[in-house]
Structures are given as C-alpha cells and as structure tokens.
mmCIF file with all atom_site columns, C-alpha atoms in Angstrom:
data_model
loop_
_atom_site.group_PDB
_atom_site.id
_atom_site.type_symbol
_atom_site.label_atom_id
_atom_site.label_alt_id
_atom_site.label_comp_id
_atom_site.label_asym_id
_atom_site.label_entity_id
_atom_site.label_seq_id
_atom_site.pdbx_PDB_ins_code
_atom_site.Cartn_x
_atom_site.Cartn_y
_atom_site.Cartn_z
_atom_site.occupancy
_atom_site.B_iso_or_equiv
_atom_site.pdbx_formal_charge
_atom_site.auth_seq_id
_atom_site.auth_comp_id
_atom_site.auth_asym_id
_atom_site.auth_atom_id
_atom_site.pdbx_PDB_model_num
ATOM 1   C CA . MET A 1 1   ? -1.062  -4.648  33.758 1.00 97.00 ? 23  MET A CA 1
ATOM 2   C CA . LYS A 1 2   ? 0.232   -1.292  32.530 1.00 98.00 ? 24  LYS A CA 1
ATOM 3   C CA . LEU A 1 3   ? -0.852  -0.683  29.357 1.00 98.00 ? 25  LEU A CA 1
ATOM 4   C CA . THR A 1 4   ? 0.041   1.493   25.932 1.00 98.00 ? 26  THR A CA 1
ATOM 5   C CA . ILE A 1 5   ? -2.448  1.935   23.471 1.00 98.00 ? 27  ILE A CA 1
ATOM 6   C CA . PHE A 1 6   ? -2.266  3.395   20.018 1.00 97.00 ? 28  PHE A CA 1
ATOM 7   C CA . ALA A 1 7   ? -4.654  5.450   18.545 1.00 95.00 ? 29  ALA A CA 1
ATOM 8   C CA . ALA A 1 8   ? -6.650  5.419   21.389 1.00 96.00 ? 30  ALA A CA 1
ATOM 9   C CA . THR A 1 9   ? -9.271  8.113   20.642 1.00 94.00 ? 31  THR A CA 1
ATOM 10  C CA . GLY A 1 10  ? -10.486 5.685   17.376 1.00 94.00 ? 32  GLY A CA 1
ATOM 11  C CA . GLY A 1 11  ? -13.177 3.392   17.237 1.00 95.00 ? 33  GLY A CA 1
ATOM 12  C CA . VAL A 1 12  ? -11.624 0.381   18.610 1.00 97.00 ? 34  VAL A CA 1
ATOM 13  C CA . GLY A 1 13  ? -8.615  2.730   20.456 1.00 96.00 ? 35  GLY A CA 1
ATOM 14  C CA . GLY A 1 14  ? -11.486 4.653   22.233 1.00 96.00 ? 36  GLY A CA 1
ATOM 15  C CA . GLN A 1 15  ? -13.042 0.678   22.992 1.00 97.00 ? 37  GLN A CA 1
ATOM 16  C CA . LEU A 1 16  ? -9.476  -0.217  24.292 1.00 98.00 ? 38  LEU A CA 1
ATOM 17  C CA . LEU A 1 17  ? -9.101  2.636   26.293 1.00 98.00 ? 39  LEU A CA 1
ATOM 18  C CA . THR A 1 18  ? -12.674 2.929   28.591 1.00 97.00 ? 40  THR A CA 1
ATOM 19  C CA . GLN A 1 19  ? -12.773 -0.974  28.868 1.00 98.00 ? 41  GLN A CA 1
ATOM 20  C CA . ALA A 1 20  ? -9.010  -1.026  30.161 1.00 98.00 ? 42  ALA A CA 1
ATOM 21  C CA . LEU A 1 21  ? -9.440  1.691   32.679 1.00 97.00 ? 43  LEU A CA 1
ATOM 22  C CA . ASP A 1 22  ? -12.685 0.552   33.569 1.00 97.00 ? 44  ASP A CA 1
ATOM 23  C CA . ALA A 1 23  ? -11.210 -2.707  34.068 1.00 97.00 ? 45  ALA A CA 1
ATOM 24  C CA . GLY A 1 24  ? -8.532  -1.202  36.974 1.00 97.00 ? 46  GLY A CA 1
ATOM 25  C CA . HIS A 1 25  ? -5.634  -1.167  34.248 1.00 98.00 ? 47  HIS A CA 1
ATOM 26  C CA . GLU A 1 26  ? -2.609  1.695   34.040 1.00 98.00 ? 48  GLU A CA 1
ATOM 27  C CA . VAL A 1 27  ? -2.690  3.228   31.088 1.00 98.00 ? 49  VAL A CA 1
ATOM 28  C CA . THR A 1 28  ? -0.098  5.477   28.224 1.00 98.00 ? 50  THR A CA 1
ATOM 29  C CA . ALA A 1 29  ? -2.520  6.369   25.447 1.00 98.00 ? 51  ALA A CA 1
ATOM 30  C CA . VAL A 1 30  ? -0.593  7.522   22.581 1.00 97.00 ? 52  VAL A CA 1
ATOM 31  C CA . VAL A 1 31  ? -2.477  10.178  20.519 1.00 95.00 ? 53  VAL A CA 1
ATOM 32  C CA . ARG A 1 32  ? -2.482  12.874  17.388 1.00 92.00 ? 54  ARG A CA 1
ATOM 33  C CA . ASN A 1 33  ? -4.724  15.785  19.994 1.00 93.00 ? 55  ASN A CA 1
ATOM 34  C CA . PRO A 1 34  ? -4.475  15.088  23.614 1.00 93.00 ? 56  PRO A CA 1
ATOM 35  C CA . SER A 1 35  ? -7.678  17.213  23.751 1.00 92.00 ? 57  SER A CA 1
ATOM 36  C CA . LYS A 1 36  ? -9.997  14.200  22.830 1.00 93.00 ? 58  LYS A CA 1
ATOM 37  C CA . ILE A 1 37  ? -9.063  12.333  26.129 1.00 94.00 ? 59  ILE A CA 1
ATOM 38  C CA . SER A 1 38  ? -11.428 13.228  28.954 1.00 90.00 ? 60  SER A CA 1
ATOM 39  C CA . ARG A 1 39  ? -10.360 10.609  31.503 1.00 90.00 ? 61  ARG A CA 1
ATOM 40  C CA . LYS A 1 40  ? -7.916  12.033  33.851 1.00 92.00 ? 62  LYS A CA 1
ATOM 41  C CA . GLU A 1 41  ? -6.061  8.712   35.325 1.00 95.00 ? 63  GLU A CA 1
ATOM 42  C CA . VAL A 1 42  ? -4.576  8.378   31.982 1.00 97.00 ? 64  VAL A CA 1
ATOM 43  C CA . ARG A 1 43  ? -0.878  9.068   31.183 1.00 97.00 ? 65  ARG A CA 1
ATOM 44  C CA . VAL A 1 44  ? -1.326  11.075  27.675 1.00 97.00 ? 66  VAL A CA 1
ATOM 45  C CA . VAL A 1 45  ? 1.313   11.257  25.249 1.00 96.00 ? 67  VAL A CA 1
ATOM 46  C CA . THR A 1 46  ? 0.833   13.373  21.942 1.00 95.00 ? 68  THR A CA 1
ATOM 47  C CA . ALA A 1 47  ? 2.419   11.473  19.297 1.00 93.00 ? 69  ALA A CA 1
ATOM 48  C CA . ASP A 1 48  ? 2.072   11.709  15.297 1.00 90.00 ? 70  ASP A CA 1
ATOM 49  C CA . LEU A 1 49  ? 2.698   8.294   13.897 1.00 90.00 ? 71  LEU A CA 1
ATOM 50  C CA . ALA A 1 50  ? 2.397   9.630   10.159 1.00 86.00 ? 72  ALA A CA 1
ATOM 51  C CA . ALA A 1 51  ? 6.078   11.445  11.298 1.00 87.00 ? 73  ALA A CA 1
ATOM 52  C CA . PRO A 1 52  ? 7.273   9.426   14.497 1.00 88.00 ? 74  PRO A CA 1
ATOM 53  C CA . ASP A 1 53  ? 9.177   10.877  17.196 1.00 91.00 ? 75  ASP A CA 1
ATOM 54  C CA . ARG A 1 54  ? 11.347  7.858   18.072 1.00 94.00 ? 76  ARG A CA 1
ATOM 55  C CA . GLY A 1 55  ? 11.915  9.111   21.726 1.00 95.00 ? 77  GLY A CA 1
ATOM 56  C CA . ALA A 1 56  ? 8.329   9.883   22.352 1.00 95.00 ? 78  ALA A CA 1
ATOM 57  C CA . LEU A 1 57  ? 7.465   6.414   21.289 1.00 97.00 ? 79  LEU A CA 1
ATOM 58  C CA . GLU A 1 58  ? 9.840   4.589   23.218 1.00 97.00 ? 80  GLU A CA 1
ATOM 59  C CA . SER A 1 59  ? 9.191   6.441   26.730 1.00 96.00 ? 81  SER A CA 1
ATOM 60  C CA . ALA A 1 60  ? 5.472   5.672   25.957 1.00 97.00 ? 82  ALA A CA 1
ATOM 61  C CA . VAL A 1 61  ? 6.298   1.848   25.336 1.00 98.00 ? 83  VAL A CA 1
ATOM 62  C CA . ASP A 1 62  ? 9.109   1.438   28.093 1.00 97.00 ? 84  ASP A CA 1
ATOM 63  C CA . GLY A 1 63  ? 8.317   -0.938  31.253 1.00 96.00 ? 85  GLY A CA 1
ATOM 64  C CA . ALA A 1 64  ? 4.538   -1.488  29.547 1.00 98.00 ? 86  ALA A CA 1
ATOM 65  C CA . ASP A 1 65  ? 3.408   -5.333  29.871 1.00 98.00 ? 87  ASP A CA 1
ATOM 66  C CA . ALA A 1 66  ? 1.555   -4.821  26.741 1.00 98.00 ? 88  ALA A CA 1
ATOM 67  C CA . VAL A 1 67  ? 0.989   -2.723  23.961 1.00 98.00 ? 89  VAL A CA 1
ATOM 68  C CA . LEU A 1 68  ? -2.027  -2.227  21.838 1.00 98.00 ? 90  LEU A CA 1
ATOM 69  C CA . SER A 1 69  ? -3.097  -1.276  18.584 1.00 98.00 ? 91  SER A CA 1
ATOM 70  C CA . GLY A 1 70  ? -6.147  0.157   16.886 1.00 95.00 ? 92  GLY A CA 1
ATOM 71  C CA . LEU A 1 71  ? -4.135  2.143   14.366 1.00 93.00 ? 93  LEU A CA 1
ATOM 72  C CA . GLY A 1 72  ? -5.658  2.290   10.907 1.00 87.00 ? 94  GLY A CA 1
ATOM 73  C CA . PRO A 1 73  ? -6.264  4.349   7.535  1.00 78.00 ? 95  PRO A CA 1
ATOM 74  C CA . ARG A 1 74  ? -9.440  6.216   7.844  1.00 73.00 ? 96  ARG A CA 1
ATOM 75  C CA . SER A 1 75  ? -9.895  7.203   4.318  1.00 68.00 ? 97  SER A CA 1
ATOM 76  C CA . SER A 1 76  ? -7.839  6.277   1.232  1.00 70.00 ? 98  SER A CA 1
ATOM 77  C CA . SER A 1 77  ? -5.498  9.641   1.711  1.00 69.00 ? 99  SER A CA 1
ATOM 78  C CA . GLU A 1 78  ? -4.395  7.971   4.785  1.00 78.00 ? 100 GLU A CA 1
ATOM 79  C CA . ALA A 1 79  ? -3.205  4.330   3.279  1.00 78.00 ? 101 ALA A CA 1
ATOM 80  C CA . GLY A 1 80  ? 0.588   3.400   4.387  1.00 87.00 ? 102 GLY A CA 1
ATOM 81  C CA . ILE A 1 81  ? -0.247  5.158   7.987  1.00 92.00 ? 103 ILE A CA 1
ATOM 82  C CA . ALA A 1 82  ? -0.821  1.285   9.530  1.00 94.00 ? 104 ALA A CA 1
ATOM 83  C CA . TRP A 1 83  ? 2.646   -0.295  8.291  1.00 96.00 ? 105 TRP A CA 1
ATOM 84  C CA . ARG A 1 84  ? 4.406   2.621   8.992  1.00 95.00 ? 106 ARG A CA 1
ATOM 85  C CA . GLY A 1 85  ? 3.065   3.513   12.178 1.00 96.00 ? 107 GLY A CA 1
ATOM 86  C CA . THR A 1 86  ? 3.133   -0.198  13.359 1.00 97.00 ? 108 THR A CA 1
ATOM 87  C CA . GLN A 1 87  ? 6.913   0.160   12.585 1.00 97.00 ? 109 GLN A CA 1
ATOM 88  C CA . ALA A 1 88  ? 7.644   2.812   14.315 1.00 97.00 ? 110 ALA A CA 1
ATOM 89  C CA . ILE A 1 89  ? 5.716   0.887   17.436 1.00 98.00 ? 111 ILE A CA 1
ATOM 90  C CA . VAL A 1 90  ? 7.998   -2.035  16.973 1.00 98.00 ? 112 VAL A CA 1
ATOM 91  C CA . ASN A 1 91  ? 11.102  -0.482  16.698 1.00 97.00 ? 113 ASN A CA 1
ATOM 92  C CA . ALA A 1 92  ? 10.157  1.300   19.869 1.00 97.00 ? 114 ALA A CA 1
ATOM 93  C CA . MET A 1 93  ? 9.436   -1.624  21.581 1.00 98.00 ? 115 MET A CA 1
ATOM 94  C CA . GLN A 1 94  ? 12.448  -3.428  20.271 1.00 97.00 ? 116 GLN A CA 1
ATOM 95  C CA . ALA A 1 95  ? 14.183  -0.925  21.795 1.00 96.00 ? 117 ALA A CA 1
ATOM 96  C CA . THR A 1 96  ? 12.395  -1.230  25.397 1.00 96.00 ? 118 THR A CA 1
ATOM 97  C CA . SER A 1 97  ? 11.807  -3.772  27.373 1.00 87.00 ? 119 SER A CA 1
ATOM 98  C CA . ALA A 1 98  ? 7.780   -4.228  25.841 1.00 96.00 ? 120 ALA A CA 1
ATOM 99  C CA . ARG A 1 99  ? 7.669   -7.628  24.547 1.00 98.00 ? 121 ARG A CA 1
ATOM 100 C CA . ARG A 1 100 ? 3.384   -8.082  24.130 1.00 98.00 ? 122 ARG A CA 1
ATOM 101 C CA . LEU A 1 101 ? 1.872   -6.532  21.058 1.00 98.00 ? 123 LEU A CA 1
ATOM 102 C CA . VAL A 1 102 ? -1.892  -6.303  19.628 1.00 98.00 ? 124 VAL A CA 1
ATOM 103 C CA . VAL A 1 103 ? -3.254  -5.253  16.671 1.00 98.00 ? 125 VAL A CA 1
ATOM 104 C CA . ILE A 1 104 ? -5.979  -4.775  15.121 1.00 98.00 ? 126 ILE A CA 1
ATOM 105 C CA . SER A 1 105 ? -6.482  -5.899  11.103 1.00 97.00 ? 127 SER A CA 1
ATOM 106 C CA . ALA A 1 106 ? -9.161  -6.755  8.948  1.00 96.00 ? 128 ALA A CA 1
ATOM 107 C CA . ALA A 1 107 ? -10.340 -10.435 7.840  1.00 95.00 ? 129 ALA A CA 1
ATOM 108 C CA . PRO A 1 108 ? -10.506 -10.249 3.841  1.00 94.00 ? 130 PRO A CA 1
ATOM 109 C CA . VAL A 1 109 ? -6.316  -9.005  4.305  1.00 95.00 ? 131 VAL A CA 1
ATOM 110 C CA . GLY A 1 110 ? -5.018  -13.025 4.403  1.00 94.00 ? 132 GLY A CA 1
ATOM 111 C CA . THR A 1 111 ? -6.172  -13.408 0.633  1.00 95.00 ? 133 THR A CA 1
ATOM 112 C CA . VAL A 1 112 ? -4.351  -9.712  -0.115 1.00 95.00 ? 134 VAL A CA 1
ATOM 113 C CA . PRO A 1 113 ? -0.904  -10.005 -1.593 1.00 95.00 ? 135 PRO A CA 1
ATOM 114 C CA . SER A 1 114 ? 2.458   -8.102  0.454  1.00 95.00 ? 136 SER A CA 1
ATOM 115 C CA . PRO A 1 115 ? 6.155   -8.227  0.141  1.00 95.00 ? 137 PRO A CA 1
ATOM 116 C CA . ALA A 1 116 ? 6.561   -11.111 2.933  1.00 95.00 ? 138 ALA A CA 1
ATOM 117 C CA . ARG A 1 117 ? 3.766   -13.271 0.998  1.00 95.00 ? 139 ARG A CA 1
ATOM 118 C CA . PRO A 1 118 ? 3.131   -12.402 -2.462 1.00 95.00 ? 140 PRO A CA 1
ATOM 119 C CA . ASN A 1 119 ? 1.222   -15.098 -3.303 1.00 95.00 ? 141 ASN A CA 1
ATOM 120 C CA . PRO A 1 120 ? -1.439  -15.470 -0.608 1.00 94.00 ? 142 PRO A CA 1
ATOM 121 C CA . PRO A 1 121 ? -4.242  -18.177 -0.874 1.00 93.00 ? 143 PRO A CA 1
ATOM 122 C CA . LYS A 1 122 ? -7.067  -17.258 -3.229 1.00 92.00 ? 144 LYS A CA 1
ATOM 123 C CA . PHE A 1 123 ? -9.464  -17.804 -0.814 1.00 92.00 ? 145 PHE A CA 1
ATOM 124 C CA . ASP A 1 124 ? -9.512  -17.891 3.019  1.00 91.00 ? 146 ASP A CA 1
ATOM 125 C CA . PRO A 1 125 ? -11.092 -21.419 3.870  1.00 92.00 ? 147 PRO A CA 1
ATOM 126 C CA . GLY A 1 126 ? -13.710 -20.021 6.683  1.00 92.00 ? 148 GLY A CA 1
ATOM 127 C CA . ASP A 1 127 ? -15.223 -18.277 4.129  1.00 91.00 ? 149 ASP A CA 1
ATOM 128 C CA . GLY A 1 128 ? -18.475 -19.048 2.029  1.00 89.00 ? 150 GLY A CA 1
ATOM 129 C CA . ALA A 1 129 ? -18.992 -18.773 -1.706 1.00 89.00 ? 151 ALA A CA 1
ATOM 130 C CA . PHE A 1 130 ? -21.015 -15.313 -1.102 1.00 83.00 ? 152 PHE A CA 1
ATOM 131 C CA . LEU A 1 131 ? -18.264 -13.620 0.803  1.00 85.00 ? 153 LEU A CA 1
ATOM 132 C CA . ARG A 1 132 ? -15.158 -15.234 -1.301 1.00 87.00 ? 154 ARG A CA 1
ATOM 133 C CA . HIS A 1 133 ? -17.086 -14.254 -4.801 1.00 86.00 ? 155 HIS A CA 1
ATOM 134 C CA . VAL A 1 134 ? -19.308 -10.997 -4.272 1.00 87.00 ? 156 VAL A CA 1
ATOM 135 C CA . VAL A 1 135 ? -18.483 -9.408  -0.746 1.00 85.00 ? 157 VAL A CA 1
ATOM 136 C CA . TYR A 1 136 ? -14.791 -9.624  -0.742 1.00 84.00 ? 158 TYR A CA 1
ATOM 137 C CA . PRO A 1 137 ? -14.047 -8.904  -4.493 1.00 85.00 ? 159 PRO A CA 1
ATOM 138 C CA . ILE A 1 138 ? -16.077 -5.380  -4.545 1.00 87.00 ? 160 ILE A CA 1
ATOM 139 C CA . LEU A 1 139 ? -14.066 -4.644  -1.014 1.00 84.00 ? 161 LEU A CA 1
ATOM 140 C CA . LYS A 1 140 ? -10.935 -5.404  -2.432 1.00 84.00 ? 162 LYS A CA 1
ATOM 141 C CA . THR A 1 141 ? -11.463 -3.362  -4.894 1.00 83.00 ? 163 THR A CA 1
ATOM 142 C CA . LEU A 1 142 ? -13.162 0.018   -3.339 1.00 85.00 ? 164 LEU A CA 1
ATOM 143 C CA . LEU A 1 143 ? -10.745 -0.534  -0.456 1.00 82.00 ? 165 LEU A CA 1
ATOM 144 C CA . ARG A 1 144 ? -7.574  -1.710  -2.322 1.00 89.00 ? 166 ARG A CA 1
ATOM 145 C CA . LYS A 1 145 ? -5.215  0.596   -0.780 1.00 91.00 ? 167 LYS A CA 1
ATOM 146 C CA . TYR A 1 146 ? -7.028  0.134   2.643  1.00 91.00 ? 168 TYR A CA 1
ATOM 147 C CA . TYR A 1 147 ? -6.033  -3.505  3.067  1.00 92.00 ? 169 TYR A CA 1
ATOM 148 C CA . VAL A 1 148 ? -2.639  -3.445  1.215  1.00 94.00 ? 170 VAL A CA 1
ATOM 149 C CA . ASP A 1 149 ? -1.769  -1.400  3.934  1.00 95.00 ? 171 ASP A CA 1
ATOM 150 C CA . LEU A 1 150 ? -2.826  -3.314  6.667  1.00 96.00 ? 172 LEU A CA 1
ATOM 151 C CA . ALA A 1 151 ? -1.478  -6.317  4.914  1.00 96.00 ? 173 ALA A CA 1
ATOM 152 C CA . GLN A 1 152 ? 2.169   -4.887  5.236  1.00 97.00 ? 174 GLN A CA 1
ATOM 153 C CA . MET A 1 153 ? 1.151   -4.121  8.623  1.00 97.00 ? 175 MET A CA 1
ATOM 154 C CA . GLU A 1 154 ? 1.049   -7.708  9.622  1.00 98.00 ? 176 GLU A CA 1
ATOM 155 C CA . ASP A 1 155 ? 4.243   -8.420  7.458  1.00 98.00 ? 177 ASP A CA 1
ATOM 156 C CA . ILE A 1 156 ? 6.283   -5.685  9.700  1.00 98.00 ? 178 ILE A CA 1
ATOM 157 C CA . VAL A 1 157 ? 4.419   -7.567  13.057 1.00 98.00 ? 179 VAL A CA 1
ATOM 158 C CA . ARG A 1 158 ? 4.719   -11.268 12.048 1.00 97.00 ? 180 ARG A CA 1
ATOM 159 C CA . GLU A 1 159 ? 8.765   -10.333 11.089 1.00 97.00 ? 181 GLU A CA 1
ATOM 160 C CA . SER A 1 160 ? 9.431   -9.122  14.312 1.00 97.00 ? 182 SER A CA 1
ATOM 161 C CA . SER A 1 161 ? 10.709  -10.322 17.598 1.00 95.00 ? 183 SER A CA 1
ATOM 162 C CA . LEU A 1 162 ? 7.435   -9.863  19.605 1.00 98.00 ? 184 LEU A CA 1
ATOM 163 C CA . ASP A 1 163 ? 4.854   -11.759 21.385 1.00 98.00 ? 185 ASP A CA 1
ATOM 164 C CA . TRP A 1 164 ? 2.563   -10.747 18.744 1.00 98.00 ? 186 TRP A CA 1
ATOM 165 C CA . THR A 1 165 ? -1.590  -11.015 18.053 1.00 98.00 ? 187 THR A CA 1
ATOM 166 C CA . VAL A 1 166 ? -3.127  -9.971  15.075 1.00 98.00 ? 188 VAL A CA 1
ATOM 167 C CA . VAL A 1 167 ? -6.718  -9.635  15.377 1.00 98.00 ? 189 VAL A CA 1
ATOM 168 C CA . ARG A 1 168 ? -9.322  -9.505  11.957 1.00 98.00 ? 190 ARG A CA 1
ATOM 169 C CA . PRO A 1 169 ? -12.484 -8.688  12.195 1.00 97.00 ? 191 PRO A CA 1
ATOM 170 C CA . PRO A 1 170 ? -15.028 -8.402  9.271  1.00 95.00 ? 192 PRO A CA 1
ATOM 171 C CA . GLN A 1 171 ? -17.353 -4.848  8.698  1.00 94.00 ? 193 GLN A CA 1
ATOM 172 C CA . LEU A 1 172 ? -16.990 -3.132  12.490 1.00 96.00 ? 194 LEU A CA 1
ATOM 173 C CA . THR A 1 173 ? -20.047 -1.854  14.046 1.00 97.00 ? 195 THR A CA 1
ATOM 174 C CA . ASP A 1 174 ? -21.058 0.694   17.175 1.00 96.00 ? 196 ASP A CA 1
ATOM 175 C CA . LYS A 1 175 ? -23.146 -1.691  18.534 1.00 97.00 ? 197 LYS A CA 1
ATOM 176 C CA . PRO A 1 176 ? -22.977 -2.034  22.373 1.00 97.00 ? 198 PRO A CA 1
ATOM 177 C CA . LEU A 1 177 ? -20.008 -4.971  24.000 1.00 97.00 ? 199 LEU A CA 1
ATOM 178 C CA . THR A 1 178 ? -21.592 -8.250  24.457 1.00 97.00 ? 200 THR A CA 1
ATOM 179 C CA . GLY A 1 179 ? -18.384 -10.032 25.177 1.00 96.00 ? 201 GLY A CA 1
ATOM 180 C CA . SER A 1 180 ? -20.127 -12.772 23.703 1.00 96.00 ? 202 SER A CA 1
ATOM 181 C CA . TYR A 1 181 ? -18.484 -13.516 19.578 1.00 98.00 ? 203 TYR A CA 1
ATOM 182 C CA . ARG A 1 182 ? -16.511 -16.074 18.056 1.00 97.00 ? 204 ARG A CA 1
ATOM 183 C CA . VAL A 1 183 ? -13.139 -16.350 17.224 1.00 98.00 ? 205 VAL A CA 1
ATOM 184 C CA . ALA A 1 184 ? -10.785 -18.689 14.485 1.00 97.00 ? 206 ALA A CA 1
ATOM 185 C CA . PHE A 1 185 ? -7.225  -19.002 14.043 1.00 97.00 ? 207 PHE A CA 1
ATOM 186 C CA . GLU A 1 186 ? -5.765  -18.399 11.402 1.00 95.00 ? 208 GLU A CA 1
ATOM 187 C CA . GLN A 1 187 ? -8.844  -18.369 9.150  1.00 96.00 ? 209 GLN A CA 1
ATOM 188 C CA . ASN A 1 188 ? -12.068 -16.007 8.873  1.00 96.00 ? 210 ASN A CA 1
ATOM 189 C CA . LEU A 1 189 ? -15.103 -17.439 10.061 1.00 96.00 ? 211 LEU A CA 1
ATOM 190 C CA . PRO A 1 190 ? -18.028 -18.770 8.739  1.00 94.00 ? 212 PRO A CA 1
ATOM 191 C CA . ARG A 1 191 ? -20.529 -15.969 8.183  1.00 90.00 ? 213 ARG A CA 1
ATOM 192 C CA . GLY A 1 192 ? -18.832 -13.960 10.253 1.00 91.00 ? 214 GLY A CA 1
ATOM 193 C CA . LEU A 1 193 ? -20.436 -10.781 8.695  1.00 92.00 ? 215 LEU A CA 1
ATOM 194 C CA . HIS A 1 194 ? -19.906 -8.187  11.292 1.00 95.00 ? 216 HIS A CA 1
ATOM 195 C CA . ILE A 1 195 ? -18.754 -7.151  14.788 1.00 98.00 ? 217 ILE A CA 1
ATOM 196 C CA . SER A 1 196 ? -18.970 -4.394  17.137 1.00 98.00 ? 218 SER A CA 1
ATOM 197 C CA . ARG A 1 197 ? -15.778 -2.151  17.735 1.00 98.00 ? 219 ARG A CA 1
ATOM 198 C CA . ALA A 1 198 ? -16.956 -2.853  21.893 1.00 98.00 ? 220 ALA A CA 1
ATOM 199 C CA . ASP A 1 199 ? -16.240 -6.466  21.139 1.00 98.00 ? 221 ASP A CA 1
ATOM 200 C CA . VAL A 1 200 ? -13.078 -6.162  19.057 1.00 98.00 ? 222 VAL A CA 1
ATOM 201 C CA . ALA A 1 201 ? -11.634 -4.403  22.128 1.00 98.00 ? 223 ALA A CA 1
ATOM 202 C CA . HIS A 1 202 ? -13.018 -6.795  24.596 1.00 98.00 ? 224 HIS A CA 1
ATOM 203 C CA . PHE A 1 203 ? -11.339 -9.897  22.798 1.00 98.00 ? 225 PHE A CA 1
ATOM 204 C CA . MET A 1 204 ? -8.012  -7.471  22.136 1.00 98.00 ? 226 MET A CA 1
ATOM 205 C CA . LEU A 1 205 ? -7.716  -6.909  26.162 1.00 98.00 ? 227 LEU A CA 1
ATOM 206 C CA . ARG A 1 206 ? -8.961  -10.793 26.802 1.00 98.00 ? 228 ARG A CA 1
ATOM 207 C CA . ALA A 1 207 ? -5.938  -11.508 23.965 1.00 98.00 ? 229 ALA A CA 1
ATOM 208 C CA . LEU A 1 208 ? -3.681  -10.691 26.921 1.00 97.00 ? 230 LEU A CA 1
ATOM 209 C CA . GLU A 1 209 ? -4.227  -13.297 28.904 1.00 94.00 ? 231 GLU A CA 1
ATOM 210 C CA . ARG A 1 210 ? -4.731  -16.440 26.299 1.00 96.00 ? 232 ARG A CA 1
ATOM 211 C CA . ALA A 1 211 ? -1.069  -17.960 25.798 1.00 96.00 ? 233 ALA A CA 1
ATOM 212 C CA . ASP A 1 212 ? -2.913  -19.550 22.586 1.00 97.00 ? 234 ASP A CA 1
ATOM 213 C CA . THR A 1 213 ? -2.931  -15.999 20.839 1.00 98.00 ? 235 THR A CA 1
ATOM 214 C CA . SER A 1 214 ? 0.781   -15.837 21.196 1.00 97.00 ? 236 SER A CA 1
ATOM 215 C CA . ARG A 1 215 ? 2.390   -15.248 17.340 1.00 98.00 ? 237 ARG A CA 1
ATOM 216 C CA . ARG A 1 216 ? -0.901  -15.835 16.156 1.00 98.00 ? 238 ARG A CA 1
ATOM 217 C CA . VAL A 1 217 ? -3.478  -14.185 13.716 1.00 98.00 ? 239 VAL A CA 1
ATOM 218 C CA . VAL A 1 218 ? -7.049  -14.899 15.108 1.00 98.00 ? 240 VAL A CA 1
ATOM 219 C CA . ALA A 1 219 ? -10.432 -14.215 13.264 1.00 98.00 ? 241 ALA A CA 1
ATOM 220 C CA . ILE A 1 220 ? -13.506 -12.652 15.621 1.00 98.00 ? 242 ILE A CA 1
ATOM 221 C CA . ALA A 1 221 ? -17.062 -12.371 14.052 1.00 97.00 ? 243 ALA A CA 1
ATOM 222 C CA . ASP A 1 222 ? -20.778 -12.082 15.775 1.00 95.00 ? 244 ASP A CA 1
#
C-alpha cells in the first residue's frame, strides 16, 4: 500500500515507519526535521503541523491508500498540536483522494469533555475501580491540557467524512514488538495498564486490513 505517516520520527510514528517499510509498503513520511529519517526508500515531506502548509500536506496525502498519524503533544506547552495538526491533515485528505485515516489518542480520553461531547460518560465501562477512582483522576489533573487536546482531535476525526479509526492505548512503553495484545471497541480494556509503542504501531497497520475498525474507537492494551 501507499501510506503517509505523520509525526514519523516520534515514538509511535517511528515504529509505524519502520514496520511499514519492513512490510514492503511505499511510505511518505511527514516530519519537521527530515535529518532524523535514515531510511533511503522513504519519500520525505517537511512540514510543521503547528503552522501547516496546505500545499505540502495535500502533496503528502494525495494518492495515499491510507494516512496514519502518531501526532500528539509531547509536553503541556505543545497542547493544541494534536487537534490543530489533525484538522490540517483532515482538510488535506478531504481535498485529495485520500480517505482512510488511523490516529492515536489515549485511554482516558473517552471521559474527557470536548466541544462535540460536553457531557461524556463519567466512567469508562472497561475501567476497574482503581483506574476510575485513583489512576485516571490523577492523570487527568496532571495531564489535563494533553487530554483536552486529544479529545478535541477525536471530535475533528469523528465529524469528518473520512474512513477513520481512533486507537486509544494506556501508558506507552518502549518494550519490543510482540504482536500479542488485546483490543476492544468503544471502551477501555479491563486491567489495561500498558502497551508498547511497537505493538500500538503494529495494530494501527493491521487496522487498515480490518473492516470492523472503520469509523470506530478501538482500545488496545497488553
């Protein structure tokens, strides 16, 4: 397949790039710093999604069989990059022939208010008492701007006309690829505390071949 990967030098994005190339896909990588791309078989498009160039993004996604995004804020100061960057990606896809989009979000986001979902469920049905009452309240306080950004990003994706999938992992690790993990639709996974970036990327690529992930939110965890 012809794939376009955004944030292709990040934690998940880098795994997407490596696994997609190793699987024989034709890849366009959209990055801020092209010097971080070492694979010679990659078409590289330089773009800063904090100040997107419409022409560059349309060129990057035009003709792609699928677009995958590892975009997300790396710190509180970058909050807003996910929804603004994703809006630019969606606009570029809607202006071209690209239709399939897979993005990464986060497990707590289903209970975070957003403009399109001002009154989300108080608890995710897949979360146990420890996550509901201890872990996620702390995380939502410490990472409030991060999760609000991702919640707004999900709004943009859901409201688009694209064939989308939102992937919500819990805490990400740098453990190696296993290809062995659990998934659930529209709710978190019981005792789903961790997942490696490599396994998240593996599922995002597999989702392209799964019709049941179309226009769905999918949780993933070890």
